[in-house]
CSV table of C-alpha atoms (C1' of nucleotides) and ligand atoms in Angstrom, one decimal:
chain,number,residue,atom,x,y,z
D,1,MET,CA,3.1,38.0,77.7
D,2,HIS,CA,3.1,40.1,74.5
D,3,SER,CA,2.1,43.7,74.2
D,4,PHE,CA,-0.9,44.7,72.0
D,5,THR,CA,1.5,46.1,69.5
D,6,GLU,CA,3.5,42.8,69.3
D,7,GLU,CA,0.3,40.9,68.8
D,8,ASN,CA,-0.9,43.2,66.1
D,9,TYR,CA,2.4,42.8,64.3
D,10,LEU,CA,2.2,39.0,64.5
D,11,LYS,CA,-1.4,39.1,63.1
D,12,THR,CA,-0.3,41.4,60.3
D,13,ILE,CA,2.6,39.2,59.4
D,14,TYR,CA,0.4,36.1,59.5
D,15,HIS,CA,-2.2,37.6,57.1
D,16,LEU,CA,0.5,38.8,54.7
D,17,SER,CA,2.2,35.4,54.8
D,18,GLN,CA,-1.1,33.9,53.6
D,19,LEU,CA,-0.9,35.9,50.4
D,20,ASN,CA,2.1,34.1,49.0
D,21,ASP,CA,4.7,31.8,50.4
D,22,SER,CA,7.8,34.0,50.3
D,23,PRO,CA,9.0,35.8,53.4
D,24,VAL,CA,7.0,38.9,54.4
D,25,GLN,CA,8.7,42.2,53.6
D,26,THR,CA,9.2,45.2,55.9
D,27,ASN,CA,7.3,47.6,53.7
D,28,ALA,CA,4.3,45.3,53.5
D,29,ILE,CA,4.2,45.2,57.3
D,30,ALA,CA,4.6,48.9,57.5
D,31,GLU,CA,1.6,49.4,55.3
D,32,GLY,CA,-0.4,46.8,57.1
D,33,MET,CA,0.4,48.4,60.5
D,34,LYS,CA,0.0,51.9,59.2
D,35,THR,CA,3.5,52.8,60.4
D,36,ARG,CA,7.0,53.5,59.0
D,37,ALA,CA,9.5,50.9,57.7
D,38,ALA,CA,12.0,52.1,60.3
D,39,SER,CA,9.5,51.3,63.1
D,40,VAL,CA,8.9,47.9,61.6
D,41,THR,CA,12.6,47.1,61.6
D,42,ASP,CA,12.8,48.0,65.3
D,43,MET,CA,9.9,45.7,66.1
D,44,LEU,CA,11.2,42.8,63.9
D,45,LYS,CA,14.4,42.8,66.0
D,46,LYS,CA,12.3,42.5,69.1
D,47,LEU,CA,10.0,39.7,67.8
D,48,SER,CA,13.1,37.9,66.5
D,49,ASP,CA,14.8,38.1,70.0
D,50,LYS,CA,11.6,36.7,71.4
D,51,GLN,CA,11.7,33.9,68.8
D,52,LEU,CA,8.3,34.7,67.4
D,53,ILE,CA,9.7,35.3,63.9
D,54,ASP,CA,12.7,34.2,61.8
D,55,TYR,CA,14.3,37.3,60.5
D,56,ILE,CA,17.2,37.8,58.3
D,57,LYS,CA,18.2,41.4,57.6
D,58,TYR,CA,17.0,42.6,54.2
D,59,GLN,CA,15.4,39.1,53.5
D,60,GLY,CA,12.0,39.6,55.2
D,61,VAL,CA,10.4,37.5,57.9
D,62,THR,CA,8.5,34.3,58.5
D,63,LEU,CA,6.6,33.4,61.7
D,64,THR,CA,8.1,30.7,63.9
D,65,GLU,CA,5.7,28.0,65.2
D,66,ARG,CA,5.4,30.0,68.4
D,67,GLY,CA,4.7,33.2,66.4
D,68,LYS,CA,2.1,31.4,64.3
D,69,THR,CA,0.4,30.0,67.4
D,70,THR,CA,0.2,33.5,68.9
D,71,ALA,CA,-1.1,35.1,65.7
D,72,VAL,CA,-3.8,32.4,65.2
D,73,GLY,CA,-4.8,32.8,68.8
D,74,VAL,CA,-5.4,36.5,68.4
D,75,ILE,CA,-7.3,35.8,65.2
D,76,ARG,CA,-9.5,33.3,67.0
D,77,LYS,CA,-10.3,35.7,69.7
D,78,HIS,CA,-11.1,38.5,67.2
D,79,ARG,CA,-13.5,36.4,65.2
D,80,LEU,CA,-15.2,34.9,68.3
D,81,TRP,CA,-15.8,38.3,69.7
D,82,GLU,CA,-17.3,39.4,66.4
D,83,VAL,CA,-19.7,36.5,66.5
D,84,PHE,CA,-20.6,37.5,70.1
D,85,LEU,CA,-21.2,41.1,69.1
D,86,VAL,CA,-23.5,40.2,66.2
D,87,GLU,CA,-25.2,37.1,67.6
D,88,LYS,CA,-25.7,38.2,71.2
D,89,LEU,CA,-25.5,42.0,71.3
D,90,LYS,CA,-27.3,42.6,68.0
D,91,PHE,CA,-24.6,44.6,66.3
D,92,LYS,CA,-24.5,44.8,62.6
D,93,TRP,CA,-21.7,43.2,60.6
D,94,ASP,CA,-20.2,46.5,59.7
D,95,GLU,CA,-20.0,47.7,63.3
D,96,VAL,CA,-17.9,44.9,64.9
D,97,HIS,CA,-14.5,44.9,63.5
D,98,ASP,CA,-13.0,47.9,65.3
D,99,ILE,CA,-14.4,46.7,68.7
D,100,ALA,CA,-13.0,43.2,68.1
D,101,GLU,CA,-9.6,44.9,67.4
D,102,GLU,CA,-9.6,45.8,71.0
D,103,LEU,CA,-11.2,42.7,72.5
D,104,GLU,CA,-8.8,40.4,70.7
D,105,HIS,CA,-6.1,41.4,73.1
D,106,ILE,CA,-7.8,40.5,76.3
D,107,ASN,CA,-5.7,37.7,77.6
D,108,SER,CA,-7.4,34.8,79.4
D,109,GLY,CA,-7.3,31.3,78.0
D,110,LEU,CA,-10.3,30.3,80.0
D,111,LEU,CA,-12.3,33.3,78.7
D,112,VAL,CA,-11.8,32.3,75.0
D,113,GLU,CA,-12.8,28.7,75.6
D,114,ARG,CA,-15.9,29.7,77.6
D,115,LEU,CA,-16.9,32.3,75.0
D,116,ASP,CA,-16.5,29.7,72.2
D,117,GLU,CA,-18.7,27.3,74.1
D,118,PHE,CA,-21.3,30.0,74.9
D,119,LEU,CA,-21.5,30.8,71.2
D,120,GLY,CA,-21.9,27.2,70.2
D,121,PHE,CA,-18.5,26.7,68.7
D,122,PRO,CA,-19.1,28.8,65.6
D,123,LYS,CA,-17.1,28.0,62.5
D,124,ARG,CA,-17.3,31.4,60.8
D,125,ASP,CA,-17.4,35.0,61.8
D,126,PRO,CA,-19.9,37.6,60.6
D,127,HIS,CA,-17.8,38.3,57.5
D,128,GLY,CA,-17.5,34.7,56.6
D,129,ASP,CA,-13.9,34.2,57.9
D,130,PRO,CA,-13.2,30.8,59.4
D,131,ILE,CA,-12.6,30.6,63.1
D,132,PRO,CA,-9.7,28.4,64.1
D,133,ASP,CA,-10.5,25.9,66.9
D,134,LYS,CA,-8.6,25.9,70.2
D,135,ASP,CA,-5.7,24.0,68.6
D,136,GLY,CA,-5.4,26.6,65.9
D,137,ILE,CA,-6.9,24.4,63.2
D,138,PHE,CA,-9.0,26.1,60.5
D,139,GLU,CA,-11.7,24.3,58.7
D,140,PRO,CA,-10.4,23.7,55.2
D,141,ASP,CA,-12.2,25.7,52.5
D,142,GLN,CA,-11.7,26.5,48.9
D,143,ASN,CA,-13.2,29.8,48.0
D,144,ILE,CA,-12.3,32.0,45.2
D,145,HIS,CA,-12.6,35.8,44.7
D,146,LEU,CA,-15.6,36.9,42.8
D,147,HIS,CA,-13.2,38.6,40.3
D,148,GLU,CA,-11.7,35.2,39.4
D,149,MET,CA,-15.0,33.7,38.3
D,150,CYS,CA,-16.0,33.4,34.7
D,151,GLN,CA,-19.2,34.1,32.8
D,152,GLY,CA,-21.9,31.5,33.6
D,153,ASP,CA,-20.3,30.5,36.9
D,154,LYS,CA,-22.6,30.2,39.9
D,155,GLY,CA,-21.9,30.2,43.6
D,156,VAL,CA,-22.7,31.4,47.1
D,157,ILE,CA,-21.1,34.4,48.8
D,158,ILE,CA,-19.2,33.1,51.7
D,159,GLY,CA,-17.0,36.0,52.9
D,160,VAL,CA,-15.4,39.3,52.3
D,161,ASN,CA,-11.9,40.6,52.8
D,162,GLU,CA,-12.4,44.1,53.7
D,163,TYR,CA,-14.2,45.1,56.9
D,164,THR,CA,-14.7,48.8,56.8
D,165,SER,CA,-18.2,50.0,57.6
D,166,SER,CA,-18.4,51.8,54.3
D,167,PHE,CA,-17.7,48.7,52.2
D,168,LEU,CA,-20.0,46.5,54.2
D,169,LYS,CA,-22.9,48.9,54.0
D,170,HIS,CA,-22.3,49.2,50.3
D,171,LEU,CA,-22.6,45.5,50.0
D,172,GLU,CA,-25.8,45.5,51.9
D,173,ARG,CA,-27.3,48.1,49.6
D,174,LEU,CA,-26.3,45.9,46.7
D,175,GLY,CA,-27.9,42.9,48.4
D,176,LEU,CA,-24.5,41.1,48.4
D,177,THR,CA,-24.4,39.5,51.9
D,178,ILE,CA,-23.2,36.2,53.2
D,179,GLY,CA,-25.2,33.2,52.0
D,180,ILE,CA,-26.6,34.9,48.9
D,181,ARG,CA,-26.5,32.9,45.7
D,182,ILE,CA,-25.1,34.6,42.6
D,183,GLU,CA,-24.4,34.0,39.0
D,184,ILE,CA,-22.0,35.7,36.6
D,185,GLU,CA,-23.9,37.1,33.7
D,186,GLU,CA,-21.2,39.1,32.0
D,187,ILE,CA,-17.8,40.6,32.6
D,188,ALA,CA,-17.0,44.0,31.0
D,189,ASP,CA,-13.6,44.1,29.3
D,190,TYR,CA,-13.4,47.8,29.7
D,191,ASP,CA,-13.3,48.2,33.5
D,192,GLY,CA,-13.6,44.6,34.8
D,193,SER,CA,-17.0,45.3,36.3
D,194,VAL,CA,-19.3,42.4,36.5
D,195,GLU,CA,-23.0,41.9,35.7
D,196,LEU,CA,-24.4,39.6,38.4
D,197,LEU,CA,-27.7,37.8,38.8
D,198,VAL,CA,-28.7,38.2,42.5
D,199,GLU,CA,-32.1,37.0,43.7
D,200,GLY,CA,-33.5,37.3,40.3
D,201,LYS,CA,-32.2,40.8,39.7
D,202,ARG,CA,-29.3,41.9,37.5
D,203,ILE,CA,-26.8,44.3,39.1
D,204,ASN,CA,-23.5,45.7,38.0
D,205,VAL,CA,-20.6,45.5,40.4
D,206,SER,CA,-17.3,47.3,40.1
D,207,ARG,CA,-13.9,45.5,40.1
D,208,GLU,CA,-13.1,47.2,43.5
D,209,VAL,CA,-16.0,45.2,44.9
D,210,THR,CA,-15.5,41.9,43.1
D,211,GLN,CA,-11.9,41.8,44.4
D,212,ARG,CA,-13.2,41.8,48.0
D,213,ILE,CA,-15.9,39.2,47.8
D,214,LEU,CA,-15.2,35.5,48.4
D,215,VAL,CA,-17.4,32.9,46.7
D,216,ASN,CA,-17.9,29.2,47.4
D,217,TYR,CA,-18.7,27.6,44.1
D,218,LYS,CA,-18.9,24.1,42.8
L,1,MET,CA,-9.5,59.3,74.7
L,2,HIS,CA,-7.7,58.3,77.8
L,3,SER,CA,-5.1,55.7,78.2
L,4,PHE,CA,-5.6,52.6,80.3
L,5,THR,CA,-3.3,54.1,82.8
L,6,GLU,CA,-5.1,57.3,83.1
L,7,GLU,CA,-8.4,55.4,83.5
L,8,ASN,CA,-6.9,53.3,86.2
L,9,TYR,CA,-5.7,56.4,88.1
L,10,LEU,CA,-9.1,58.0,87.9
L,11,LYS,CA,-10.8,54.8,89.2
L,12,THR,CA,-8.3,54.6,92.0
L,13,ILE,CA,-8.8,58.3,92.9
L,14,TYR,CA,-12.6,57.8,92.8
L,15,HIS,CA,-12.5,54.8,95.1
L,16,LEU,CA,-10.2,56.6,97.6
L,17,SER,CA,-12.3,59.7,97.6
L,18,GLN,CA,-15.3,57.6,98.6
L,19,LEU,CA,-13.5,56.7,101.9
L,20,ASN,CA,-13.6,60.2,103.3
L,21,ASP,CA,-14.4,63.6,101.9
L,22,SER,CA,-11.0,65.2,102.1
L,23,PRO,CA,-8.7,65.4,99.0
L,24,VAL,CA,-7.0,62.2,98.0
L,25,GLN,CA,-3.3,62.1,98.8
L,26,THR,CA,-0.4,61.1,96.6
L,27,ASN,CA,0.8,58.3,98.7
L,28,ALA,CA,-2.7,56.7,98.9
L,29,ILE,CA,-2.9,56.7,95.1
L,30,ALA,CA,0.6,55.3,94.9
L,31,GLU,CA,-0.4,52.4,97.1
L,32,GLY,CA,-3.6,51.9,95.2
L,33,MET,CA,-1.8,51.9,91.9
L,34,LYS,CA,1.1,49.8,93.1
L,35,THR,CA,3.5,52.4,92.0
L,36,ARG,CA,5.8,55.2,93.4
L,37,ALA,CA,4.8,58.6,94.7
L,38,ALA,CA,7.0,60.2,92.1
L,39,SER,CA,5.1,58.5,89.3
L,40,VAL,CA,1.9,59.6,90.8
L,41,THR,CA,3.0,63.2,90.9
L,42,ASP,CA,3.8,63.0,87.2
L,43,MET,CA,0.4,61.6,86.4
L,44,LEU,CA,-1.4,64.1,88.5
L,45,LYS,CA,0.0,66.9,86.5
L,46,LYS,CA,-1.2,65.2,83.3
L,47,LEU,CA,-4.7,64.5,84.6
L,48,SER,CA,-4.8,68.1,85.9
L,49,ASP,CA,-3.8,69.5,82.5
L,50,LYS,CA,-6.7,67.4,81.0
L,51,GLN,CA,-9.1,68.9,83.6
L,52,LEU,CA,-9.9,65.5,85.0
L,53,ILE,CA,-8.8,66.4,88.5
L,54,ASP,CA,-8.3,69.5,90.6
L,55,TYR,CA,-4.8,69.4,91.9
L,56,ILE,CA,-3.0,71.7,94.2
L,57,LYS,CA,0.6,70.8,94.9
L,58,TYR,CA,1.0,69.2,98.3
L,59,GLN,CA,-2.7,69.4,98.9
L,60,GLY,CA,-4.0,66.2,97.3
L,61,VAL,CA,-6.6,65.9,94.5
L,62,THR,CA,-10.3,65.8,93.9
L,63,LEU,CA,-12.0,64.6,90.7
L,64,THR,CA,-13.6,67.2,88.5
L,65,GLU,CA,-17.1,66.4,87.1
L,66,ARG,CA,-15.4,65.1,83.9
L,67,GLY,CA,-13.0,63.0,85.9
L,68,LYS,CA,-15.9,61.6,88.0
L,69,THR,CA,-17.9,60.8,84.9
L,70,THR,CA,-15.0,58.9,83.4
L,71,ALA,CA,-14.2,57.0,86.6
L,72,VAL,CA,-17.8,55.9,87.0
L,73,GLY,CA,-18.0,54.9,83.4
L,74,VAL,CA,-15.0,52.6,83.9
L,75,ILE,CA,-16.5,51.2,87.1
L,76,ARG,CA,-19.8,50.6,85.2
L,77,LYS,CA,-18.0,48.6,82.5
L,78,HIS,CA,-16.0,46.7,85.0
L,79,ARG,CA,-19.0,45.5,86.9
L,80,LEU,CA,-21.1,44.8,83.9
L,81,TRP,CA,-18.4,42.6,82.4
L,82,GLU,CA,-18.1,40.8,85.7
L,83,VAL,CA,-21.8,40.0,85.6
L,84,PHE,CA,-21.4,38.8,82.0
L,85,LEU,CA,-18.6,36.5,83.0
L,86,VAL,CA,-20.5,35.0,85.9
L,87,GLU,CA,-24.0,34.9,84.5
L,88,LYS,CA,-23.3,34.0,80.9
L,89,LEU,CA,-19.8,32.3,80.8
L,90,LYS,CA,-20.2,30.4,84.1
L,91,PHE,CA,-17.1,31.9,85.8
L,92,LYS,CA,-16.9,31.8,89.6
L,93,TRP,CA,-17.0,35.0,91.5
L,94,ASP,CA,-13.4,34.7,92.5
L,95,GLU,CA,-12.2,34.4,88.8
L,96,VAL,CA,-13.7,37.5,87.2
L,97,HIS,CA,-12.0,40.6,88.7
L,98,ASP,CA,-8.7,40.4,86.9
L,99,ILE,CA,-10.3,39.8,83.5
L,100,ALA,CA,-12.7,42.7,84.1
L,101,GLU,CA,-9.7,44.9,84.9
L,102,GLU,CA,-8.8,44.4,81.2
L,103,LEU,CA,-12.3,44.5,79.7
L,104,GLU,CA,-13.2,47.7,81.5
L,105,HIS,CA,-11.0,49.6,79.2
L,106,ILE,CA,-12.6,48.6,75.9
L,107,ASN,CA,-14.0,51.8,74.6
L,108,SER,CA,-17.3,51.7,72.8
L,109,GLY,CA,-20.4,53.4,74.2
L,110,LEU,CA,-22.7,51.3,72.2
L,111,LEU,CA,-21.0,48.1,73.5
L,112,VAL,CA,-21.7,49.0,77.1
L,113,GLU,CA,-25.3,49.8,76.6
L,114,ARG,CA,-25.9,46.7,74.5
L,115,LEU,CA,-24.2,44.6,77.1
L,116,ASP,CA,-26.2,46.2,79.9
L,117,GLU,CA,-29.4,45.4,78.0
L,118,PHE,CA,-28.2,41.8,77.2
L,119,LEU,CA,-27.7,41.2,80.9
L,120,GLY,CA,-31.1,42.6,81.8
L,121,PHE,CA,-29.9,45.8,83.4
L,122,PRO,CA,-28.3,44.2,86.5
L,123,LYS,CA,-28.2,46.4,89.6
L,124,ARG,CA,-25.2,44.6,91.3
L,125,ASP,CA,-22.1,42.8,90.3
L,126,PRO,CA,-21.1,39.3,91.5
L,127,HIS,CA,-19.4,40.8,94.6
L,128,GLY,CA,-22.5,42.8,95.6
L,129,ASP,CA,-21.2,46.1,94.3
L,130,PRO,CA,-23.8,48.5,92.8
L,131,ILE,CA,-23.7,49.1,89.0
L,132,PRO,CA,-24.1,52.7,88.0
L,133,ASP,CA,-26.7,53.2,85.3
L,134,LYS,CA,-25.8,54.9,81.9
L,135,ASP,CA,-26.1,58.3,83.5
L,136,GLY,CA,-23.7,57.3,86.3
L,137,ILE,CA,-26.4,57.1,89.0
L,138,PHE,CA,-25.9,54.4,91.7
L,139,GLU,CA,-28.8,52.9,93.4
L,140,PRO,CA,-28.7,54.3,97.0
L,141,ASP,CA,-27.8,51.8,99.6
L,142,GLN,CA,-26.9,51.8,103.3
L,143,ASN,CA,-24.6,48.9,104.1
L,144,ILE,CA,-22.2,48.6,107.0
L,145,HIS,CA,-19.1,46.6,107.4
L,146,LEU,CA,-19.6,43.4,109.4
L,147,HIS,CA,-16.9,44.6,111.9
L,148,GLU,CA,-19.1,47.6,112.7
L,149,MET,CA,-22.0,45.5,113.9
L,150,CYS,CA,-22.8,44.7,117.5
L,151,GLN,CA,-23.8,41.6,119.4
L,152,GLY,CA,-27.3,40.5,118.5
L,153,ASP,CA,-27.4,42.4,115.2
L,154,LYS,CA,-28.8,40.5,112.2
L,155,GLY,CA,-28.4,41.1,108.5
L,156,VAL,CA,-27.8,39.8,105.0
L,157,ILE,CA,-24.4,39.8,103.4
L,158,ILE,CA,-24.7,42.1,100.4
L,159,GLY,CA,-21.1,42.6,99.3
L,160,VAL,CA,-17.4,42.4,99.8
L,161,ASN,CA,-14.6,44.9,99.3
L,162,GLU,CA,-11.8,42.7,98.4
L,163,TYR,CA,-11.8,40.7,95.2
L,164,THR,CA,-8.8,38.4,95.4
L,165,SER,CA,-9.4,34.8,94.5
L,166,SER,CA,-7.9,33.7,97.8
L,167,PHE,CA,-10.2,35.9,99.9
L,168,LEU,CA,-13.3,34.9,97.9
L,169,LYS,CA,-12.6,31.2,98.1
L,170,HIS,CA,-12.0,31.6,101.8
L,171,LEU,CA,-15.5,33.1,102.2
L,172,GLU,CA,-17.0,30.3,100.2
L,173,ARG,CA,-15.4,27.7,102.5
L,174,LEU,CA,-16.9,29.6,105.5
L,175,GLY,CA,-20.3,29.7,103.8
L,176,LEU,CA,-20.2,33.5,103.7
L,177,THR,CA,-21.6,34.4,100.3
L,178,ILE,CA,-23.9,37.1,99.0
L,179,GLY,CA,-27.5,36.8,100.1
L,180,ILE,CA,-26.6,34.8,103.2
L,181,ARG,CA,-28.4,35.8,106.5
L,182,ILE,CA,-26.1,36.2,109.5
L,183,GLU,CA,-26.4,37.1,113.2
L,184,ILE,CA,-23.7,38.4,115.5
L,185,GLU,CA,-23.4,36.0,118.5
L,186,GLU,CA,-20.3,37.4,120.2
L,187,ILE,CA,-17.4,39.7,119.6
L,188,ALA,CA,-14.0,38.8,121.1
L,189,ASP,CA,-12.3,41.7,122.9
L,190,TYR,CA,-8.9,40.0,122.4
L,191,ASP,CA,-8.6,40.0,118.6
L,192,GLY,CA,-11.8,41.5,117.3
L,193,SER,CA,-12.8,38.1,115.9
L,194,VAL,CA,-16.6,37.5,115.7
L,195,GLU,CA,-18.7,34.5,116.5
L,196,LEU,CA,-21.4,34.4,113.8
L,197,LEU,CA,-24.6,32.4,113.3
L,198,VAL,CA,-24.8,31.3,109.7
L,199,GLU,CA,-27.4,28.9,108.4
L,200,GLY,CA,-27.9,27.5,111.9
L,201,LYS,CA,-24.1,27.0,112.5
L,202,ARG,CA,-21.8,29.0,114.7
L,203,ILE,CA,-18.5,30.0,113.0
L,204,ASN,CA,-15.7,32.2,114.1
L,205,VAL,CA,-14.5,34.9,111.7
L,206,SER,CA,-11.3,36.9,112.0
L,207,ARG,CA,-11.2,40.7,112.0
L,208,GLU,CA,-9.4,40.6,108.7
L,209,VAL,CA,-12.5,39.0,107.2
L,210,THR,CA,-15.2,41.1,109.0
L,211,GLN,CA,-13.6,44.3,107.7
L,212,ARG,CA,-14.1,43.1,104.2
L,213,ILE,CA,-17.7,42.1,104.3
L,214,LEU,CA,-20.7,44.4,103.8
L,215,VAL,CA,-24.0,43.7,105.4
L,216,ASN,CA,-27.4,45.1,104.8
L,217,TYR,CA,-29.2,45.2,108.1
L,218,LYS,CA,-32.4,46.8,109.4
H,1,DA,C1',8.3,77.3,117.7
H,2,DA,C1',12.0,74.2,116.7
H,3,DA,C1',13.2,69.6,115.6
H,4,DA,C1',11.8,65.4,113.7
H,5,DA,C1',9.1,62.6,110.9
H,6,DT,C1',6.4,62.3,107.0
H,7,DT,C1',4.8,63.4,102.5
H,8,DT,C1',5.4,65.3,98.2
H,9,DT,C1',7.9,67.1,94.4
H,10,DT,C1',11.9,67.6,91.3
H,11,DA,C1',15.9,66.0,88.8
H,12,DG,C1',17.6,62.9,86.0
H,13,DA,C1',17.4,57.9,84.0
H,14,DT,C1',15.1,54.0,81.7
H,15,DT,C1',12.0,51.4,78.6
H,16,DT,C1',8.8,51.0,74.8
H,17,DA,C1',7.1,52.4,70.6
H,18,DT,C1',7.2,55.7,67.6
H,19,DC,C1',9.3,59.2,64.1
H,20,DT,C1',12.5,61.6,60.2
H,21,DA,C1',16.5,61.8,57.7
H,22,DA,C1',20.4,59.7,56.1
H,23,DA,C1',23.1,55.6,55.0
H,24,DT,C1',23.3,51.1,53.0
H,25,DA,C1',21.7,47.0,50.6
H,26,DT,C1',19.1,44.8,47.1
H,27,DT,C1',16.7,44.5,42.8
H,28,DC,C1',15.5,46.0,38.3
H,29,DA,C1',16.5,47.5,33.8
H,30,DA,C1',19.1,49.4,30.4
N,1,DT,C1',27.0,44.7,34.5
N,2,DT,C1',26.6,49.0,35.9
N,3,DG,C1',23.5,52.7,37.2
N,4,DA,C1',19.0,53.9,38.9
N,5,DA,C1',15.2,52.8,41.6
N,6,DT,C1',13.5,50.6,45.5
N,7,DA,C1',13.7,48.5,50.0
N,8,DT,C1',15.7,48.3,54.4
N,9,DT,C1',18.4,49.6,58.1
N,10,DT,C1',20.8,52.8,61.2
N,11,DA,C1',21.3,57.1,63.8
N,12,DG,C1',19.4,60.1,66.6
N,13,DA,C1',14.9,62.3,68.6
N,14,DT,C1',10.5,62.3,70.9
N,15,DA,C1',6.5,61.0,74.0
N,16,DA,C1',4.5,58.1,77.7
N,17,DA,C1',5.0,55.9,81.9
N,18,DT,C1',7.9,54.4,85.0
N,19,DC,C1',12.0,54.4,88.4
N,20,DT,C1',15.6,56.0,92.3
N,21,DA,C1',17.7,59.5,94.8
N,22,DA,C1',17.7,63.9,96.6
N,23,DA,C1',15.4,68.2,97.7
N,24,DA,C1',11.6,70.7,99.5
N,25,DA,C1',7.2,71.3,101.8
N,26,DT,C1',4.0,69.9,105.3
N,27,DT,C1',2.6,67.9,109.5
N,28,DT,C1',3.5,66.1,114.0
N,29,DT,C1',5.9,65.9,118.2
N,30,DT,C1',8.4,67.7,121.7
X,1,MN,MN1,-12.7,41.7,61.9
X,2,MN,MN1,-5.6,44.4,67.2
X,3,MN,MN1,-13.9,43.6,90.3
X,4,MN,MN1,-8.2,48.6,85.0
DNA sequence: AAAAATTTTTAGATTTATCTAAATATTCAA
DNA sequence: TTGAATATTTAGATAAATCTAAAAATTTTT
């Protein structure tokens, strides 16, 4: 089996590799893992020895199939536990990420499948992120970031990509939660902030926020 | 916070200290933790520095109040998770102990209390062990081991003190599960095995088994 | 109360994951 | 295309938890 640390590295590498299709760089991993580049290099050697990543010195890394399977498995567990915490234990969406960081490393294949079943095979976690099925398949979805939308565009908030309690509470105060319908009224040249129509009200949202909201629009 | 290892040591020391009221010895801990006496000595120093145990060289250890609170907290989580696995995820009683060994170390006070509430504040785990409440209080109970009972005694199986899958499956085959009423028909001098009346049938049970079954009798 | 047996501790390694500082490789930009 | 900036790796330490072997303390037995 893999240590918690190894699993966290694989998850980080997976998420980074989603951002673009070139190999993931040491420094990016170091930032994601909140550690130093030298520590990352050490771990990359280890993951490479275990055939979880393809690693060429100075050239960054890509996950092998085994590495990807492991990473997706951890993500699956993370998101299922988040659903459990919110749906069954009445946690709020801003309270569950850190607990799921721990629960995601519990290793029992049967547990994951039973949990999935108990939750009714949910497709998304409380932050709108898709939950891979037991074969690691994600439901395809084409979202865009709110900051990529144009004046007049309409859509429904489908997810976020920051999970800190402070950010999520801020969104709640703004009324920007999952499932909410929005329309872009105006984009300010000056600071990139956006004027939105949300449930009949006009609100102004900073670029920091629009970059972290995913919208499903058609 | 405490590491998984520290928590496991505290739990082991707690269980051993329940067996008699003298200080717990290094070798006993080593056996319980499946490690070497030298490793135990190292850890005892650490736990002592953290004021979780009172430790006098060569004289064994006792838990401090803080140590006891921590140990009972871990036991509480272990047993609540076992209830969750059996009651909600349909695991069998012989499948849950090892998973609970991992889940017991998830640290979130809110999680434990919400879980307890979700489960309806259960008083016992699937093996009949009492679950301490949030203040660490156990429901008082006076059980005896099946091997301590005498010919003619009657009672109800209320728990076990071994949690291996092989033992628990063996009990199931014998029909000796929690809540079952039994009566001692005869005790063999030769090997200490016991003739029991269980649901109208006479069965013979070895001493290895009778030592691991707890009975509530009056 | 010695000697023997047992228990516990110390000394010194090992493994894993981390760090800082220095060396080296790669990329960017003049 | 060379020098500067950036990114990455190596070297050498550290901290946690473990180990074996040997020394020391305690307990038991004679
Ligand atoms: Mn999360
Ligand atoms: Mn994690
Ligand atoms: Mn158990
Ligand atoms: Mn444990």
